[in-house]
């Protein structure tokens, strides 16, 4: 049985100013949870803490019964934070970026890679350098890579930004199919009401 991600009494302050405090919830296998709050409420900060991008905070994040601070780099194959802004190598091509992240995460599923490239209509950009591409195309590449990594827990921060209606449908289908396989999602996006969520967390 897959383990839950347990968030217990999380708090974060900057310069002695509290951003949020005492946030507790669980991400159980197969759940799709909406993270809600006004701009500046700390949604990105909370996701970065859960994704081990920020280490200075109060409270605990547990994967099963083990604190995420006790994991090594293998944590990132279990919990994946997708930034609102594509985090890619600008002077590598689409194919080179995918190859780099595939090698980094020991991904060898060529069929899945090709299927995702085709579903997002990215075939024609395969040999284009990332800095030559639109923001929407870059976002699709970042999303594609996250699903290739295929963690147990996806932290999607404004995943719909820059996406066209077709790509939104593709992403939603990926989320729904992945959740049926036990993958879990925490999603922060003002436009994400088009999904059927199993729960919500407010800041």
Tab-separated table of C-alpha atoms in Angstrom:
chain	number	residue	atom	x	y	z
A	1	UNK	CA	0.000	0.000	0.000
A	2	UNK	CA	1.255	3.482	-0.892
A	3	UNK	CA	2.014	5.901	1.925
A	4	UNK	CA	0.342	9.242	2.568
A	5	UNK	CA	2.088	12.600	2.686
A	6	UNK	CA	1.330	14.116	6.090
A	7	UNK	CA	1.640	17.858	6.720
A	8	UNK	CA	1.649	18.675	10.441
A	9	UNK	CA	1.397	22.171	11.946
A	10	UNK	CA	3.451	23.870	9.238
A	11	UNK	CA	4.405	27.488	9.771
A	12	UNK	CA	6.677	29.915	7.964
A	13	UNK	CA	7.857	33.450	8.738
A	14	UNK	CA	10.020	35.929	6.844
A	15	UNK	CA	11.788	38.603	8.858
A	16	UNK	CA	9.618	37.763	11.880
A	17	UNK	CA	6.426	38.273	9.844
A	18	UNK	CA	4.218	35.176	9.796
A	19	UNK	CA	3.202	34.012	6.311
A	20	UNK	CA	1.061	31.146	7.589
A	21	UNK	CA	0.924	28.956	10.688
A	22	UNK	CA	-0.448	25.653	11.973
A	23	UNK	CA	-1.302	24.202	8.545
A	24	UNK	CA	-2.146	20.490	8.743
A	25	UNK	CA	-3.581	18.092	6.149
A	26	UNK	CA	-2.920	14.736	4.479
A	27	UNK	CA	-2.369	13.860	0.832
A	28	UNK	CA	-3.577	10.279	0.578
A	29	UNK	CA	-2.907	8.026	-2.433
A	30	UNK	CA	-5.092	8.980	-5.406
A	31	UNK	CA	-6.237	12.312	-3.982
A	32	UNK	CA	-6.518	15.537	-6.022
A	33	UNK	CA	-6.488	18.458	-3.582
A	34	UNK	CA	-6.944	22.152	-4.309
A	35	UNK	CA	-4.700	24.623	-2.457
A	36	UNK	CA	-6.688	27.833	-2.134
A	37	UNK	CA	-5.817	31.331	-1.003
A	38	UNK	CA	-5.431	34.947	-2.041
A	39	UNK	CA	-2.314	36.119	-3.875
A	40	UNK	CA	0.458	36.453	-1.299
A	41	UNK	CA	-1.146	34.011	1.144
A	42	UNK	CA	1.834	31.646	0.901
A	43	UNK	CA	0.659	28.931	-1.506
A	44	UNK	CA	3.971	28.785	-3.387
A	45	UNK	CA	5.944	28.885	-0.128
A	46	UNK	CA	3.884	26.020	1.286
A	47	UNK	CA	4.434	23.928	-1.849
A	48	UNK	CA	8.171	24.611	-1.812
A	49	UNK	CA	8.345	23.468	1.811
A	50	UNK	CA	6.490	20.237	1.018
A	51	UNK	CA	8.741	19.743	-2.021
A	52	UNK	CA	11.861	20.290	0.104
A	53	UNK	CA	12.779	23.496	-1.755
A	54	UNK	CA	12.619	25.463	1.521
A	55	UNK	CA	14.119	23.865	4.645
A	56	UNK	CA	13.609	26.572	7.286
A	57	UNK	CA	10.103	26.214	8.739
A	58	UNK	CA	8.198	25.027	11.789
A	59	UNK	CA	6.185	21.818	11.864
A	60	UNK	CA	6.773	18.603	9.950
A	61	UNK	CA	6.253	17.023	6.539
A	62	UNK	CA	6.156	13.235	6.769
A	63	UNK	CA	6.249	10.697	3.972
A	64	UNK	CA	4.669	7.791	5.773
A	65	UNK	CA	6.298	7.967	9.191
A	66	UNK	CA	9.588	9.477	8.000
A	67	UNK	CA	10.376	13.201	7.986
A	68	UNK	CA	11.254	14.433	4.485
A	69	UNK	CA	14.362	16.115	5.960
A	70	UNK	CA	15.724	12.623	6.604
A	71	UNK	CA	15.578	11.679	2.932
A	72	UNK	CA	18.378	12.138	0.421
A	73	UNK	CA	18.011	13.075	-3.242
A	74	UNK	CA	15.695	10.079	-3.710
A	75	UNK	CA	12.927	12.242	-2.204
A	76	UNK	CA	12.537	14.054	-5.531
A	77	UNK	CA	11.378	10.874	-7.262
A	78	UNK	CA	8.557	10.709	-4.679
A	79	UNK	CA	7.586	14.383	-4.403
A	80	UNK	CA	7.852	16.685	-7.441
A	81	UNK	CA	7.321	20.463	-7.320
A	82	UNK	CA	6.331	22.046	-10.640
A	83	UNK	CA	7.083	25.769	-10.600
A	84	UNK	CA	4.692	28.297	-12.216
A	85	UNK	CA	7.555	29.253	-14.523
A	86	UNK	CA	9.207	26.593	-16.727
A	87	UNK	CA	12.545	25.538	-15.256
A	88	UNK	CA	14.383	24.340	-18.361
A	89	UNK	CA	17.799	24.682	-19.959
A	90	UNK	CA	17.248	27.503	-22.412
A	91	UNK	CA	20.061	26.670	-24.844
A	92	UNK	CA	19.269	22.973	-25.089
A	93	UNK	CA	16.648	21.672	-27.498
A	94	UNK	CA	13.360	20.141	-26.407
A	95	UNK	CA	14.803	16.652	-27.022
A	96	UNK	CA	17.993	17.504	-25.132
A	97	UNK	CA	16.031	18.787	-22.124
A	98	UNK	CA	13.928	15.632	-22.045
A	99	UNK	CA	17.046	13.458	-22.378
A	100	UNK	CA	18.788	15.353	-19.572
A	101	UNK	CA	15.910	15.006	-17.108
A	102	UNK	CA	15.273	11.406	-18.183
A	103	UNK	CA	18.897	10.479	-17.485
A	104	UNK	CA	18.836	12.404	-14.200
A	105	UNK	CA	15.780	10.452	-13.041
A	106	UNK	CA	16.707	7.126	-14.698
A	107	UNK	CA	13.687	7.214	-17.024
A	108	UNK	CA	13.898	4.709	-19.862
A	109	UNK	CA	10.281	4.511	-21.039
A	110	UNK	CA	10.645	5.677	-24.639
A	111	UNK	CA	7.045	4.794	-25.487
A	112	UNK	CA	5.664	6.979	-22.699
A	113	UNK	CA	7.998	9.827	-23.705
A	114	UNK	CA	6.896	9.734	-27.341
A	115	UNK	CA	3.228	9.465	-26.342
A	116	UNK	CA	3.442	12.570	-24.138
A	117	UNK	CA	5.306	14.527	-26.817
A	118	UNK	CA	2.589	13.684	-29.350
A	119	UNK	CA	-0.320	14.369	-26.976
A	120	UNK	CA	0.955	17.909	-26.371
A	121	UNK	CA	1.680	18.406	-30.113
A	122	UNK	CA	5.364	19.015	-29.411
A	123	UNK	CA	6.816	16.818	-32.192
A	124	UNK	CA	7.601	19.762	-34.476
A	125	UNK	CA	9.630	21.496	-31.751
A	126	UNK	CA	11.900	18.528	-31.001
A	127	UNK	CA	15.057	20.149	-32.368
A	128	UNK	CA	14.237	23.725	-31.342
A	129	UNK	CA	16.202	25.348	-28.546
A	130	UNK	CA	13.982	26.211	-25.601
A	131	UNK	CA	14.733	29.950	-25.705
A	132	UNK	CA	13.181	30.023	-29.200
A	133	UNK	CA	9.850	28.655	-27.967
A	134	UNK	CA	6.731	30.359	-26.611
A	135	UNK	CA	5.895	30.405	-22.896
A	136	UNK	CA	3.033	27.978	-23.520
A	137	UNK	CA	5.296	25.485	-25.277
A	138	UNK	CA	7.869	25.740	-22.485
A	139	UNK	CA	5.144	25.075	-19.919
A	140	UNK	CA	4.008	21.970	-21.795
A	141	UNK	CA	7.588	20.645	-21.807
A	142	UNK	CA	7.850	21.192	-18.039
A	143	UNK	CA	4.548	19.381	-17.463
A	144	UNK	CA	5.637	16.547	-19.756
A	145	UNK	CA	8.854	16.098	-17.767
A	146	UNK	CA	6.969	15.986	-14.457
A	147	UNK	CA	4.767	13.154	-15.736
A	148	UNK	CA	7.817	11.310	-17.055
A	149	UNK	CA	9.346	11.503	-13.568
A	150	UNK	CA	5.973	10.147	-12.372
A	151	UNK	CA	6.337	10.827	-8.615
A	152	UNK	CA	3.828	9.595	-6.056
A	153	UNK	CA	3.044	13.226	-5.147
A	154	UNK	CA	2.723	16.058	-7.674
A	155	UNK	CA	2.826	19.654	-6.391
A	156	UNK	CA	1.486	21.713	-9.301
A	157	UNK	CA	1.884	25.464	-8.820
A	158	UNK	CA	-0.307	27.338	-11.342
A	159	UNK	CA	-0.076	24.523	-13.904
A	160	UNK	CA	-2.649	26.063	-16.264
A	161	UNK	CA	-0.760	29.315	-16.779
A	162	UNK	CA	0.204	29.784	-20.466
A	163	UNK	CA	-1.767	26.697	-21.593
A	164	UNK	CA	-4.329	26.690	-24.409
A	165	UNK	CA	-7.683	24.916	-24.046
A	166	UNK	CA	-6.463	21.720	-25.768
A	167	UNK	CA	-3.435	21.466	-23.476
A	168	UNK	CA	-5.622	22.055	-20.414
A	169	UNK	CA	-7.762	19.081	-21.431
A	170	UNK	CA	-4.644	16.941	-21.926
A	171	UNK	CA	-3.302	17.941	-18.500
A	172	UNK	CA	-6.619	17.260	-16.774
A	173	UNK	CA	-6.815	13.853	-18.415
A	174	UNK	CA	-3.272	13.052	-17.223
A	175	UNK	CA	-4.189	14.115	-13.675
A	176	UNK	CA	-7.373	12.041	-13.667
A	177	UNK	CA	-5.717	8.930	-15.112
A	178	UNK	CA	-2.724	9.225	-12.789
A	179	UNK	CA	-4.896	9.651	-9.690
A	180	UNK	CA	-6.689	6.407	-10.593
A	181	UNK	CA	-3.273	4.731	-10.391
A	182	UNK	CA	-2.704	6.094	-6.882
A	183	UNK	CA	-0.784	9.254	-7.722
A	184	UNK	CA	-1.639	12.293	-5.576
A	185	UNK	CA	-1.911	15.954	-6.564
A	186	UNK	CA	-1.815	19.250	-4.684
A	187	UNK	CA	-2.814	21.989	-7.124
A	188	UNK	CA	-2.704	25.762	-6.686
A	189	UNK	CA	-4.339	27.610	-9.583
A	190	UNK	CA	-7.155	30.136	-9.711
A	191	UNK	CA	-8.491	28.522	-12.893
A	192	UNK	CA	-8.330	24.925	-11.668
A	193	UNK	CA	-12.042	24.691	-10.833
A	194	UNK	CA	-12.503	22.701	-14.041
A	195	UNK	CA	-11.154	19.659	-12.188
A	196	UNK	CA	-13.085	17.485	-9.772
A	197	UNK	CA	-11.163	17.749	-6.501
A	198	UNK	CA	-11.326	15.226	-3.699
A	199	UNK	CA	-10.577	17.958	-1.140
A	200	UNK	CA	-9.248	21.462	-0.559
A	201	UNK	CA	-6.839	23.274	1.749
A	202	UNK	CA	-7.212	26.976	2.480
A	203	UNK	CA	-4.562	29.535	3.433
